[in-house]
PDB file of C-alpha atoms in Angstrom:
ATOM      1  CA  UNK A   1       0.000   0.000   0.000  1.00 33.00           C
ATOM      2  CA  UNK A   2       1.377   3.407  -0.868  1.00 39.00           C
ATOM      3  CA  UNK A   3       1.415   6.246   1.603  1.00 39.00           C
ATOM      4  CA  UNK A   4       3.122   6.546   4.943  1.00 38.00           C
ATOM      5  CA  UNK A   5       1.775   4.998   8.102  1.00 39.00           C
ATOM      6  CA  UNK A   6       1.053   8.123  10.073  1.00 43.00           C
ATOM      7  CA  UNK A   7      -0.725   9.898   7.257  1.00 47.00           C
ATOM      8  CA  UNK A   8      -4.171   8.553   6.424  1.00 51.00           C
ATOM      9  CA  UNK A   9      -4.425   7.137   2.948  1.00 56.00           C
ATOM     10  CA  UNK A  10      -6.576   9.131   0.536  1.00 61.00           C
ATOM     11  CA  UNK A  11      -9.655   7.147  -0.342  1.00 65.00           C
ATOM     12  CA  UNK A  12     -10.851   9.468  -3.059  1.00 68.00           C
ATOM     13  CA  UNK A  13     -10.173  12.824  -4.648  1.00 61.00           C
ATOM     14  CA  UNK A  14     -11.863  15.628  -2.763  1.00 64.00           C
ATOM     15  CA  UNK A  15     -11.495  16.502   0.897  1.00 68.00           C
ATOM     16  CA  UNK A  16     -11.227  13.234   2.818  1.00 71.00           C
ATOM     17  CA  UNK A  17     -13.195  13.484   6.013  1.00 70.00           C
ATOM     18  CA  UNK A  18     -11.251  10.658   7.644  1.00 65.00           C
ATOM     19  CA  UNK A  19     -12.132   8.420  10.611  1.00 64.00           C
ATOM     20  CA  UNK A  20     -14.717   6.400   8.753  1.00 66.00           C
ATOM     21  CA  UNK A  21     -15.563   3.026  10.243  1.00 69.00           C
ATOM     22  CA  UNK A  22     -13.968   0.202   8.186  1.00 71.00           C
ATOM     23  CA  UNK A  23     -17.360  -1.044   6.982  1.00 71.00           C
ATOM     24  CA  UNK A  24     -18.065   2.348   5.442  1.00 75.00           C
ATOM     25  CA  UNK A  25     -14.746   2.771   3.658  1.00 76.00           C
ATOM     26  CA  UNK A  26     -15.576   0.484   0.764  1.00 77.00           C
ATOM     27  CA  UNK A  27     -18.931   2.126   0.230  1.00 79.00           C
ATOM     28  CA  UNK A  28     -17.399   5.573   0.507  1.00 81.00           C
ATOM     29  CA  UNK A  29     -14.750   4.792  -2.069  1.00 80.00           C
ATOM     30  CA  UNK A  30     -17.327   3.427  -4.535  1.00 83.00           C
ATOM     31  CA  UNK A  31     -19.847   6.203  -3.940  1.00 85.00           C
ATOM     32  CA  UNK A  32     -17.389   9.022  -4.430  1.00 86.00           C
ATOM     33  CA  UNK A  33     -15.749   7.413  -7.455  1.00 86.00           C
ATOM     34  CA  UNK A  34     -19.173   6.923  -9.010  1.00 89.00           C
ATOM     35  CA  UNK A  35     -19.953  10.546  -8.395  1.00 91.00           C
ATOM     36  CA  UNK A  36     -16.700  11.586 -10.068  1.00 90.00           C
ATOM     37  CA  UNK A  37     -17.750   9.559 -13.114  1.00 91.00           C
ATOM     38  CA  UNK A  38     -21.025  11.501 -13.181  1.00 94.00           C
ATOM     39  CA  UNK A  39     -19.199  14.824 -12.774  1.00 93.00           C
ATOM     40  CA  UNK A  40     -16.851  14.058 -15.633  1.00 93.00           C
ATOM     41  CA  UNK A  41     -19.733  13.093 -17.912  1.00 94.00           C
ATOM     42  CA  UNK A  42     -21.313  16.401 -16.947  1.00 95.00           C
ATOM     43  CA  UNK A  43     -18.015  18.102 -17.777  1.00 94.00           C
ATOM     44  CA  UNK A  44     -18.173  16.581 -21.250  1.00 94.00           C
ATOM     45  CA  UNK A  45     -21.727  17.899 -21.668  1.00 95.00           C
ATOM     46  CA  UNK A  46     -20.548  21.397 -20.778  1.00 96.00           C
ATOM     47  CA  UNK A  47     -17.452  21.101 -22.961  1.00 95.00           C
ATOM     48  CA  UNK A  48     -19.597  20.305 -25.986  1.00 94.00           C
ATOM     49  CA  UNK A  49     -21.914  23.230 -25.224  1.00 95.00           C
ATOM     50  CA  UNK A  50     -18.770  25.384 -25.161  1.00 94.00           C
ATOM     51  CA  UNK A  51     -17.756  23.959 -28.530  1.00 93.00           C
ATOM     52  CA  UNK A  52     -21.209  24.748 -29.952  1.00 93.00           C
ATOM     53  CA  UNK A  53     -20.980  28.262 -28.533  1.00 93.00           C
ATOM     54  CA  UNK A  54     -17.520  28.704 -30.050  1.00 90.00           C
ATOM     55  CA  UNK A  55     -18.658  27.685 -33.506  1.00 90.00           C
ATOM     56  CA  UNK A  56     -21.903  29.709 -33.368  1.00 89.00           C
ATOM     57  CA  UNK A  57     -20.511  32.914 -31.874  1.00 87.00           C
ATOM     58  CA  UNK A  58     -20.195  34.740 -35.190  1.00 85.00           C
ATOM     59  CA  UNK A  59     -23.610  33.688 -36.509  1.00 85.00           C
ATOM     60  CA  UNK A  60     -25.529  36.620 -35.117  1.00 85.00           C
ATOM     61  CA  UNK A  61     -27.952  36.963 -38.074  1.00 85.00           C
ATOM     62  CA  UNK A  62     -28.301  40.691 -37.465  1.00 86.00           C
ATOM     63  CA  UNK A  63     -29.278  40.298 -33.801  1.00 84.00           C
ATOM     64  CA  UNK A  64     -27.106  41.807 -31.059  1.00 84.00           C
ATOM     65  CA  UNK A  65     -24.142  39.554 -30.215  1.00 83.00           C
ATOM     66  CA  UNK A  66     -24.294  37.924 -26.767  1.00 80.00           C
ATOM     67  CA  UNK A  67     -21.277  40.002 -25.771  1.00 77.00           C
ATOM     68  CA  UNK A  68     -22.904  43.356 -26.390  1.00 77.00           C
ATOM     69  CA  UNK A  69     -25.839  42.580 -24.110  1.00 75.00           C
ATOM     70  CA  UNK A  70     -24.287  42.348 -20.657  1.00 77.00           C
ATOM     71  CA  UNK A  71     -22.344  44.519 -18.236  1.00 80.00           C
ATOM     72  CA  UNK A  72     -19.024  43.687 -16.637  1.00 84.00           C
ATOM     73  CA  UNK A  73     -20.275  44.657 -13.171  1.00 87.00           C
ATOM     74  CA  UNK A  74     -23.085  42.071 -13.326  1.00 88.00           C
ATOM     75  CA  UNK A  75     -20.695  39.330 -14.499  1.00 90.00           C
ATOM     76  CA  UNK A  76     -18.241  40.321 -11.770  1.00 92.00           C
ATOM     77  CA  UNK A  77     -20.899  40.210  -9.074  1.00 93.00           C
ATOM     78  CA  UNK A  78     -22.116  36.756 -10.123  1.00 94.00           C
ATOM     79  CA  UNK A  79     -18.548  35.480 -10.288  1.00 95.00           C
ATOM     80  CA  UNK A  80     -17.813  36.809  -6.808  1.00 95.00           C
ATOM     81  CA  UNK A  81     -21.003  35.256  -5.398  1.00 96.00           C
ATOM     82  CA  UNK A  82     -20.300  31.802  -6.806  1.00 95.00           C
ATOM     83  CA  UNK A  83     -16.611  31.860  -5.900  1.00 95.00           C
ATOM     84  CA  UNK A  84     -17.416  32.869  -2.327  1.00 96.00           C
ATOM     85  CA  UNK A  85     -20.048  30.151  -2.085  1.00 96.00           C
ATOM     86  CA  UNK A  86     -17.401  27.621  -3.078  1.00 95.00           C
ATOM     87  CA  UNK A  87     -15.233  28.863  -0.219  1.00 95.00           C
ATOM     88  CA  UNK A  88     -18.083  28.743   2.288  1.00 96.00           C
ATOM     89  CA  UNK A  89     -18.894  25.186   1.211  1.00 95.00           C
ATOM     90  CA  UNK A  90     -15.243  24.433   1.920  1.00 94.00           C
ATOM     91  CA  UNK A  91     -15.963  25.603   5.475  1.00 93.00           C
ATOM     92  CA  UNK A  92     -18.885  23.131   5.603  1.00 93.00           C
ATOM     93  CA  UNK A  93     -16.492  20.319   4.650  1.00 92.00           C
ATOM     94  CA  UNK A  94     -13.949  21.425   7.259  1.00 91.00           C
ATOM     95  CA  UNK A  95     -16.624  21.553   9.966  1.00 91.00           C
ATOM     96  CA  UNK A  96     -17.702  18.016   9.031  1.00 89.00           C
ATOM     97  CA  UNK A  97     -14.161  16.717   8.997  1.00 86.00           C
ATOM     98  CA  UNK A  98     -13.284  18.182  12.362  1.00 85.00           C
ATOM     99  CA  UNK A  99     -16.519  17.211  14.075  1.00 77.00           C
ATOM    100  CA  UNK A 100     -17.894  20.681  14.589  1.00 76.00           C
ATOM    101  CA  UNK A 101     -21.428  20.905  15.892  1.00 83.00           C
ATOM    102  CA  UNK A 102     -24.473  20.774  13.666  1.00 87.00           C
ATOM    103  CA  UNK A 103     -24.983  24.470  14.243  1.00 90.00           C
ATOM    104  CA  UNK A 104     -21.685  25.404  12.561  1.00 91.00           C
ATOM    105  CA  UNK A 105     -22.335  23.116   9.603  1.00 92.00           C
ATOM    106  CA  UNK A 106     -25.821  24.566   9.272  1.00 93.00           C
ATOM    107  CA  UNK A 107     -24.515  28.133   9.459  1.00 95.00           C
ATOM    108  CA  UNK A 108     -21.979  27.685   6.651  1.00 95.00           C
ATOM    109  CA  UNK A 109     -24.506  25.726   4.619  1.00 95.00           C
ATOM    110  CA  UNK A 110     -26.990  28.581   4.981  1.00 96.00           C
ATOM    111  CA  UNK A 111     -24.362  31.128   3.872  1.00 97.00           C
ATOM    112  CA  UNK A 112     -23.574  28.947   0.858  1.00 97.00           C
ATOM    113  CA  UNK A 113     -27.261  28.819   0.013  1.00 97.00           C
ATOM    114  CA  UNK A 114     -27.599  32.606   0.250  1.00 97.00           C
ATOM    115  CA  UNK A 115     -24.573  33.174  -1.998  1.00 97.00           C
ATOM    116  CA  UNK A 116     -25.991  30.702  -4.498  1.00 97.00           C
ATOM    117  CA  UNK A 117     -29.293  32.571  -4.404  1.00 97.00           C
ATOM    118  CA  UNK A 118     -27.429  35.864  -4.947  1.00 96.00           C
ATOM    119  CA  UNK A 119     -25.753  34.351  -8.005  1.00 96.00           C
ATOM    120  CA  UNK A 120     -29.037  33.051  -9.431  1.00 96.00           C
ATOM    121  CA  UNK A 121     -30.744  36.371  -8.726  1.00 96.00           C
ATOM    122  CA  UNK A 122     -28.093  38.149 -10.800  1.00 94.00           C
ATOM    123  CA  UNK A 123     -28.365  35.652 -13.635  1.00 94.00           C
ATOM    124  CA  UNK A 124     -32.166  35.704 -13.782  1.00 95.00           C
ATOM    125  CA  UNK A 125     -32.052  39.501 -13.680  1.00 93.00           C
ATOM    126  CA  UNK A 126     -29.601  39.536 -16.627  1.00 92.00           C
ATOM    127  CA  UNK A 127     -31.740  37.128 -18.631  1.00 93.00           C
ATOM    128  CA  UNK A 128     -34.939  39.078 -17.986  1.00 93.00           C
ATOM    129  CA  UNK A 129     -33.236  42.304 -19.020  1.00 91.00           C
ATOM    130  CA  UNK A 130     -32.019  40.663 -22.222  1.00 91.00           C
ATOM    131  CA  UNK A 131     -35.522  39.341 -22.973  1.00 92.00           C
ATOM    132  CA  UNK A 132     -36.912  42.795 -22.289  1.00 92.00           C
ATOM    133  CA  UNK A 133     -34.479  44.267 -24.818  1.00 89.00           C
ATOM    134  CA  UNK A 134     -35.587  41.704 -27.376  1.00 87.00           C
ATOM    135  CA  UNK A 135     -32.391  39.657 -27.070  1.00 89.00           C
ATOM    136  CA  UNK A 136     -33.983  36.197 -27.113  1.00 90.00           C
ATOM    137  CA  UNK A 137     -32.692  32.711 -28.013  1.00 91.00           C
ATOM    138  CA  UNK A 138     -34.691  32.505 -31.247  1.00 92.00           C
ATOM    139  CA  UNK A 139     -32.997  35.574 -32.747  1.00 91.00           C
ATOM    140  CA  UNK A 140     -29.748  33.912 -33.794  1.00 92.00           C
ATOM    141  CA  UNK A 141     -27.572  30.814 -33.495  1.00 92.00           C
ATOM    142  CA  UNK A 142     -25.138  32.749 -31.308  1.00 92.00           C
ATOM    143  CA  UNK A 143     -27.880  33.707 -28.849  1.00 93.00           C
ATOM    144  CA  UNK A 144     -29.323  30.176 -28.830  1.00 94.00           C
ATOM    145  CA  UNK A 145     -25.904  28.777 -27.971  1.00 94.00           C
ATOM    146  CA  UNK A 146     -25.402  31.453 -25.306  1.00 94.00           C
ATOM    147  CA  UNK A 147     -28.715  30.769 -23.548  1.00 95.00           C
ATOM    148  CA  UNK A 148     -28.283  26.986 -23.702  1.00 96.00           C
ATOM    149  CA  UNK A 149     -24.766  27.120 -22.255  1.00 96.00           C
ATOM    150  CA  UNK A 150     -25.376  29.677 -19.487  1.00 95.00           C
ATOM    151  CA  UNK A 151     -28.893  28.365 -18.833  1.00 96.00           C
ATOM    152  CA  UNK A 152     -27.640  24.792 -18.372  1.00 97.00           C
ATOM    153  CA  UNK A 153     -25.174  26.041 -15.796  1.00 97.00           C
ATOM    154  CA  UNK A 154     -27.945  28.035 -14.107  1.00 96.00           C
ATOM    155  CA  UNK A 155     -30.132  24.923 -13.949  1.00 97.00           C
ATOM    156  CA  UNK A 156     -27.266  23.005 -12.374  1.00 97.00           C
ATOM    157  CA  UNK A 157     -26.868  25.715  -9.735  1.00 97.00           C
ATOM    158  CA  UNK A 158     -30.616  25.580  -9.075  1.00 97.00           C
ATOM    159  CA  UNK A 159     -30.373  21.808  -8.630  1.00 97.00           C
ATOM    160  CA  UNK A 160     -27.445  22.364  -6.276  1.00 97.00           C
ATOM    161  CA  UNK A 161     -29.521  24.780  -4.191  1.00 97.00           C
ATOM    162  CA  UNK A 162     -32.351  22.253  -3.903  1.00 97.00           C
ATOM    163  CA  UNK A 163     -29.728  19.711  -2.867  1.00 97.00           C
ATOM    164  CA  UNK A 164     -28.402  22.088  -0.189  1.00 97.00           C
ATOM    165  CA  UNK A 165     -31.921  22.379   1.232  1.00 96.00           C
ATOM    166  CA  UNK A 166     -32.285  18.587   1.193  1.00 96.00           C
ATOM    167  CA  UNK A 167     -28.965  18.197   3.005  1.00 95.00           C
ATOM    168  CA  UNK A 168     -30.102  20.692   5.611  1.00 94.00           C
ATOM    169  CA  UNK A 169     -33.207  18.586   6.130  1.00 95.00           C
ATOM    170  CA  UNK A 170     -31.216  15.315   6.233  1.00 94.00           C
ATOM    171  CA  UNK A 171     -28.893  16.773   8.825  1.00 93.00           C
ATOM    172  CA  UNK A 172     -31.813  17.978  10.916  1.00 92.00           C
ATOM    173  CA  UNK A 173     -33.547  14.589  10.784  1.00 93.00           C
ATOM    174  CA  UNK A 174     -30.670  12.080  10.942  1.00 92.00           C
ATOM    175  CA  UNK A 175     -27.896  14.129  12.510  1.00 88.00           C
ATOM    176  CA  UNK A 176     -24.426  13.891  11.001  1.00 88.00           C
ATOM    177  CA  UNK A 177     -23.995  10.161  10.494  1.00 86.00           C
ATOM    178  CA  UNK A 178     -21.833   8.375   7.947  1.00 84.00           C
ATOM    179  CA  UNK A 179     -24.425   8.317   5.177  1.00 86.00           C
ATOM    180  CA  UNK A 180     -25.178  12.002   5.563  1.00 90.00           C
ATOM    181  CA  UNK A 181     -21.439  12.673   5.427  1.00 89.00           C
ATOM    182  CA  UNK A 182     -21.121  10.816   2.105  1.00 89.00           C
ATOM    183  CA  UNK A 183     -23.931  12.959   0.707  1.00 92.00           C
ATOM    184  CA  UNK A 184     -22.195  16.095   1.952  1.00 93.00           C
ATOM    185  CA  UNK A 185     -18.976  15.062   0.202  1.00 91.00           C
ATOM    186  CA  UNK A 186     -20.863  14.519  -3.054  1.00 93.00           C
ATOM    187  CA  UNK A 187     -22.692  17.822  -2.798  1.00 95.00           C
ATOM    188  CA  UNK A 188     -19.336  19.514  -2.176  1.00 94.00           C
ATOM    189  CA  UNK A 189     -17.795  18.005  -5.290  1.00 93.00           C
ATOM    190  CA  UNK A 190     -20.839  19.051  -7.312  1.00 96.00           C
ATOM    191  CA  UNK A 191     -20.790  22.603  -5.970  1.00 96.00           C
ATOM    192  CA  UNK A 192     -17.053  23.117  -6.512  1.00 95.00           C
ATOM    193  CA  UNK A 193     -17.420  21.624  -9.987  1.00 95.00           C
ATOM    194  CA  UNK A 194     -20.113  24.169 -10.872  1.00 96.00           C
ATOM    195  CA  UNK A 195     -17.799  26.974  -9.793  1.00 95.00           C
ATOM    196  CA  UNK A 196     -15.117  25.490 -12.025  1.00 94.00           C
ATOM    197  CA  UNK A 197     -17.488  25.476 -15.002  1.00 95.00           C
ATOM    198  CA  UNK A 198     -18.376  29.076 -14.226  1.00 96.00           C
ATOM    199  CA  UNK A 199     -14.693  30.036 -14.490  1.00 95.00           C
ATOM    200  CA  UNK A 200     -14.757  28.720 -18.047  1.00 94.00           C
ATOM    201  CA  UNK A 201     -18.055  30.529 -18.743  1.00 94.00           C
ATOM    202  CA  UNK A 202     -16.973  33.937 -17.521  1.00 92.00           C
ATOM    203  CA  UNK A 203     -13.655  33.634 -19.370  1.00 92.00           C
ATOM    204  CA  UNK A 204     -14.957  32.359 -22.688  1.00 91.00           C
ATOM    205  CA  UNK A 205     -18.451  33.876 -22.812  1.00 90.00           C
ATOM    206  CA  UNK A 206     -18.546  37.046 -20.731  1.00 90.00           C
ATOM    207  CA  UNK A 207     -15.008  38.407 -20.860  1.00 89.00           C
ATOM    208  CA  UNK A 208     -14.522  37.436 -24.497  1.00 87.00           C
ATOM    209  CA  UNK A 209     -17.830  39.103 -25.324  1.00 85.00           C
ATOM    210  CA  UNK A 210     -16.842  42.270 -23.498  1.00 85.00           C
ATOM    211  CA  UNK A 211     -13.490  42.384 -25.291  1.00 83.00           C
ATOM    212  CA  UNK A 212     -15.509  42.902 -28.459  1.00 70.00           C
TER     213      UNK A 212
ATOM    214  CA  UNK B   1      -7.856  27.550  22.751  1.00 53.00           C
ATOM    215  CA  UNK B   2      -5.350  25.600  20.695  1.00 65.00           C
ATOM    216  CA  UNK B   3      -6.221  24.964  17.072  1.00 74.00           C
ATOM    217  CA  UNK B   4      -5.199  21.482  15.886  1.00 80.00           C
ATOM    218  CA  UNK B   5      -2.598  21.485  13.111  1.00 82.00           C
ATOM    219  CA  UNK B   6      -4.770  19.404  10.776  1.00 82.00           C
ATOM    220  CA  UNK B   7      -7.658  21.842  11.099  1.00 84.00           C
ATOM    221  CA  UNK B   8      -5.366  24.793  10.448  1.00 87.00           C
ATOM    222  CA  UNK B   9      -3.867  23.047   7.421  1.00 86.00           C
ATOM    223  CA  UNK B  10      -7.275  22.400   5.865  1.00 86.00           C
ATOM    224  CA  UNK B  11      -8.393  25.925   6.622  1.00 90.00           C
ATOM    225  CA  UNK B  12      -5.265  27.443   5.073  1.00 91.00           C
ATOM    226  CA  UNK B  13      -5.778  25.365   1.915  1.00 91.00           C
ATOM    227  CA  UNK B  14      -9.261  26.812   1.404  1.00 93.00           C
ATOM    228  CA  UNK B  15      -8.263  30.385   2.272  1.00 94.00           C
ATOM    229  CA  UNK B  16      -5.264  30.201  -0.065  1.00 94.00           C
ATOM    230  CA  UNK B  17      -7.444  28.778  -2.820  1.00 94.00           C
ATOM    231  CA  UNK B  18     -10.059  31.482  -2.300  1.00 95.00           C
ATOM    232  CA  UNK B  19      -7.514  34.320  -2.308  1.00 96.00           C
ATOM    233  CA  UNK B  20      -5.663  32.957  -5.354  1.00 95.00           C
ATOM    234  CA  UNK B  21      -8.958  32.514  -7.208  1.00 95.00           C
ATOM    235  CA  UNK B  22     -10.020  36.066  -6.316  1.00 95.00           C
ATOM    236  CA  UNK B  23      -6.694  37.488  -7.520  1.00 96.00           C
ATOM    237  CA  UNK B  24      -6.839  35.518 -10.791  1.00 95.00           C
ATOM    238  CA  UNK B  25     -10.480  36.486 -11.391  1.00 95.00           C
ATOM    239  CA  UNK B  26      -9.709  40.107 -10.596  1.00 94.00           C
ATOM    240  CA  UNK B  27      -6.755  40.077 -12.991  1.00 94.00           C
ATOM    241  CA  UNK B  28      -8.898  38.624 -15.799  1.00 93.00           C
ATOM    242  CA  UNK B  29     -11.645  41.191 -15.240  1.00 92.00           C
ATOM    243  CA  UNK B  30      -9.065  43.998 -15.001  1.00 92.00           C
ATOM    244  CA  UNK B  31      -7.566  43.026 -18.361  1.00 91.00           C
ATOM    245  CA  UNK B  32     -10.999  43.453 -19.941  1.00 89.00           C
ATOM    246  CA  UNK B  33     -12.324  46.374 -17.916  1.00 87.00           C
ATOM    247  CA  UNK B  34      -9.255  48.616 -18.230  1.00 88.00           C
ATOM    248  CA  UNK B  35      -8.479  47.548 -21.807  1.00 83.00           C
ATOM    249  CA  UNK B  36      -4.957  46.546 -20.812  1.00 82.00           C
ATOM    250  CA  UNK B  37      -4.346  44.747 -24.091  1.00 81.00           C
ATOM    251  CA  UNK B  38      -5.632  44.560 -27.645  1.00 85.00           C
ATOM    252  CA  UNK B  39      -8.580  42.118 -27.922  1.00 83.00           C
ATOM    253  CA  UNK B  40      -6.593  39.161 -29.301  1.00 86.00           C
ATOM    254  CA  UNK B  41      -3.875  39.391 -26.637  1.00 90.00           C
ATOM    255  CA  UNK B  42      -6.489  40.179 -24.016  1.00 89.00           C
ATOM    256  CA  UNK B  43      -8.438  37.027 -24.810  1.00 90.00           C
ATOM    257  CA  UNK B  44      -5.267  34.945 -24.666  1.00 92.00           C
ATOM    258  CA  UNK B  45      -4.507  36.476 -21.246  1.00 92.00           C
ATOM    259  CA  UNK B  46      -8.058  35.782 -20.021  1.00 92.00           C
ATOM    260  CA  UNK B  47      -7.815  32.159 -21.192  1.00 93.00           C
ATOM    261  CA  UNK B  48      -4.443  31.736 -19.505  1.00 94.00           C
ATOM    262  CA  UNK B  49      -5.710  33.204 -16.233  1.00 95.00           C
ATOM    263  CA  UNK B  50      -8.860  31.053 -16.436  1.00 94.00           C
ATOM    264  CA  UNK B  51      -6.757  27.928 -16.954  1.00 93.00           C
ATOM    265  CA  UNK B  52      -4.629  28.799 -13.916  1.00 95.00           C
ATOM    266  CA  UNK B  53      -7.764  29.380 -11.876  1.00 95.00           C
ATOM    267  CA  UNK B  54      -9.200  26.002 -12.858  1.00 93.00           C
ATOM    268  CA  UNK B  55      -5.997  24.381 -11.624  1.00 91.00           C
ATOM    269  CA  UNK B  56      -6.247  26.328  -8.351  1.00 93.00           C
ATOM    270  CA  UNK B  57      -9.848  25.179  -7.912  1.00 92.00           C
ATOM    271  CA  UNK B  58      -8.934  21.563  -8.618  1.00 89.00           C
ATOM    272  CA  UNK B  59      -6.038  21.657  -6.191  1.00 87.00           C
ATOM    273  CA  UNK B  60      -7.505  23.664  -3.303  1.00 88.00           C
ATOM    274  CA  UNK B  61     -11.251  23.007  -3.488  1.00 89.00           C
ATOM    275  CA  UNK B  62     -11.583  19.635  -5.201  1.00 86.00           C
ATOM    276  CA  UNK B  63      -8.334  18.331  -3.651  1.00 84.00           C
ATOM    277  CA  UNK B  64      -7.213  16.431  -6.706  1.00 80.00           C
ATOM    278  CA  UNK B  65      -3.804  15.221  -5.678  1.00 73.00           C
ATOM    279  CA  UNK B  66      -0.939  14.000  -7.812  1.00 71.00           C
ATOM    280  CA  UNK B  67       0.608  12.200  -4.865  1.00 67.00           C
ATOM    281  CA  UNK B  68      -0.401   9.426  -2.530  1.00 57.00           C
ATOM    282  CA  UNK B  69      -3.449   7.367  -3.336  1.00 56.00           C
ATOM    283  CA  UNK B  70      -6.766   8.006  -5.104  1.00 60.00           C
ATOM    284  CA  UNK B  71      -5.009   7.335  -8.405  1.00 65.00           C
ATOM    285  CA  UNK B  72      -8.102   5.996 -10.133  1.00 75.00           C
ATOM    286  CA  UNK B  73      -9.854   9.336  -9.548  1.00 77.00           C
ATOM    287  CA  UNK B  74      -6.893  11.202 -11.000  1.00 80.00           C
ATOM    288  CA  UNK B  75      -6.853   8.895 -14.021  1.00 84.00           C
ATOM    289  CA  UNK B  76     -10.566   9.522 -14.511  1.00 87.00           C
ATOM    290  CA  UNK B  77     -10.079  13.293 -14.412  1.00 86.00           C
ATOM    291  CA  UNK B  78      -7.090  13.216 -16.747  1.00 88.00           C
ATOM    292  CA  UNK B  79      -8.834  10.892 -19.205  1.00 91.00           C
ATOM    293  CA  UNK B  80     -11.923  13.117 -19.214  1.00 92.00           C
ATOM    294  CA  UNK B  81      -9.691  16.127 -19.831  1.00 92.00           C
ATOM    295  CA  UNK B  82      -8.194  14.304 -22.815  1.00 94.00           C
ATOM    296  CA  UNK B  83     -11.640  13.444 -24.208  1.00 94.00           C
ATOM    297  CA  UNK B  84     -12.775  17.038 -23.729  1.00 93.00           C
ATOM    298  CA  UNK B  85      -9.675  18.421 -25.438  1.00 93.00           C
ATOM    299  CA  UNK B  86     -10.177  16.062 -28.393  1.00 94.00           C
ATOM    300  CA  UNK B  87     -13.886  16.756 -28.794  1.00 93.00           C
ATOM    301  CA  UNK B  88     -13.780  20.526 -28.275  1.00 92.00           C
ATOM    302  CA  UNK B  89     -10.558  20.982 -30.232  1.00 93.00           C
ATOM    303  CA  UNK B  90     -11.767  18.733 -33.045  1.00 93.00           C
ATOM    304  CA  UNK B  91     -15.137  20.473 -33.281  1.00 92.00           C
ATOM    305  CA  UNK B  92     -13.577  23.923 -33.406  1.00 91.00           C
ATOM    306  CA  UNK B  93     -10.887  22.981 -35.947  1.00 92.00           C
ATOM    307  CA  UNK B  94     -13.317  21.267 -38.310  1.00 92.00           C
ATOM    308  CA  UNK B  95     -16.053  23.876 -38.158  1.00 89.00           C
ATOM    309  CA  UNK B  96     -13.715  26.877 -38.445  1.00 89.00           C
ATOM    310  CA  UNK B  97     -12.027  25.182 -41.379  1.00 91.00           C
ATOM    311  CA  UNK B  98     -15.409  24.602 -42.977  1.00 89.00           C
ATOM    312  CA  UNK B  99     -16.386  28.223 -42.437  1.00 85.00           C
ATOM    313  CA  UNK B 100     -13.135  29.418 -43.986  1.00 87.00           C
ATOM    314  CA  UNK B 101     -13.667  27.239 -47.066  1.00 90.00           C
ATOM    315  CA  UNK B 102     -17.226  28.466 -47.499  1.00 85.00           C
ATOM    316  CA  UNK B 103     -16.331  32.152 -47.300  1.00 76.00           C
TER     317      UNK B 103
END
């Protein structure tokens, strides 16, 4: 077995919470690996949406280009919200790993939820403003690709928020037991992954669009 | 109250990741907002900074490690990255080439 004796062996990528009972280790390893497989298939979905966006970006058909329709301050605010929520979820993981009380976990989870809501609020606001200005998906291939790509990410974040609520409920009902911990690890991977996709979106879609 | 070393280590990892990500994001936005470069160079800079930030996220938030165990996870991530590079790169090359020929 690789790894030194005094340092616990890593069971999976992602923050290892450690101190799992032996019976749980096998399940943990399988569960988290399975979730990584899902995440990577999701990554491929996003990558292909990026490819579609890249090939369609110049096909504006006389409609405004996606880049001319948004403001840098809005993109910056959304980026900050999502990035901060990733950090606060990191605090959730640390609290779980170091056996903090349910109250601390709940507090950081609530902050993460609020930051996620702040992000979604900004995105919905942007979309509504674009619709109001007549910048809609059916106008051009470029806009279709833009709304599919950013909208898919938005839907993922929405799903993540529902998941955060469910985890709050699970924690309230079952306490922090091993199965709840596994779910927290998976939610963490999902949430950090969404932030990672957003990095690609704000670089390729927003900042490229604003460069003109 | 004494803070255990392991707790401090984990905490520092997240804080470092957060600060690095903020700096890289800020730099990318600054390039665009202050028009620090011509668009082509600017976009290359933004892509470079974004790539660095993705690595920071993977290292500090997702804890993908090149050392120790969890090798199968690393292999999965690297293989997916390869697939993504092939599919995205291939799509862009073929369709841009097609566009150029049709102009």
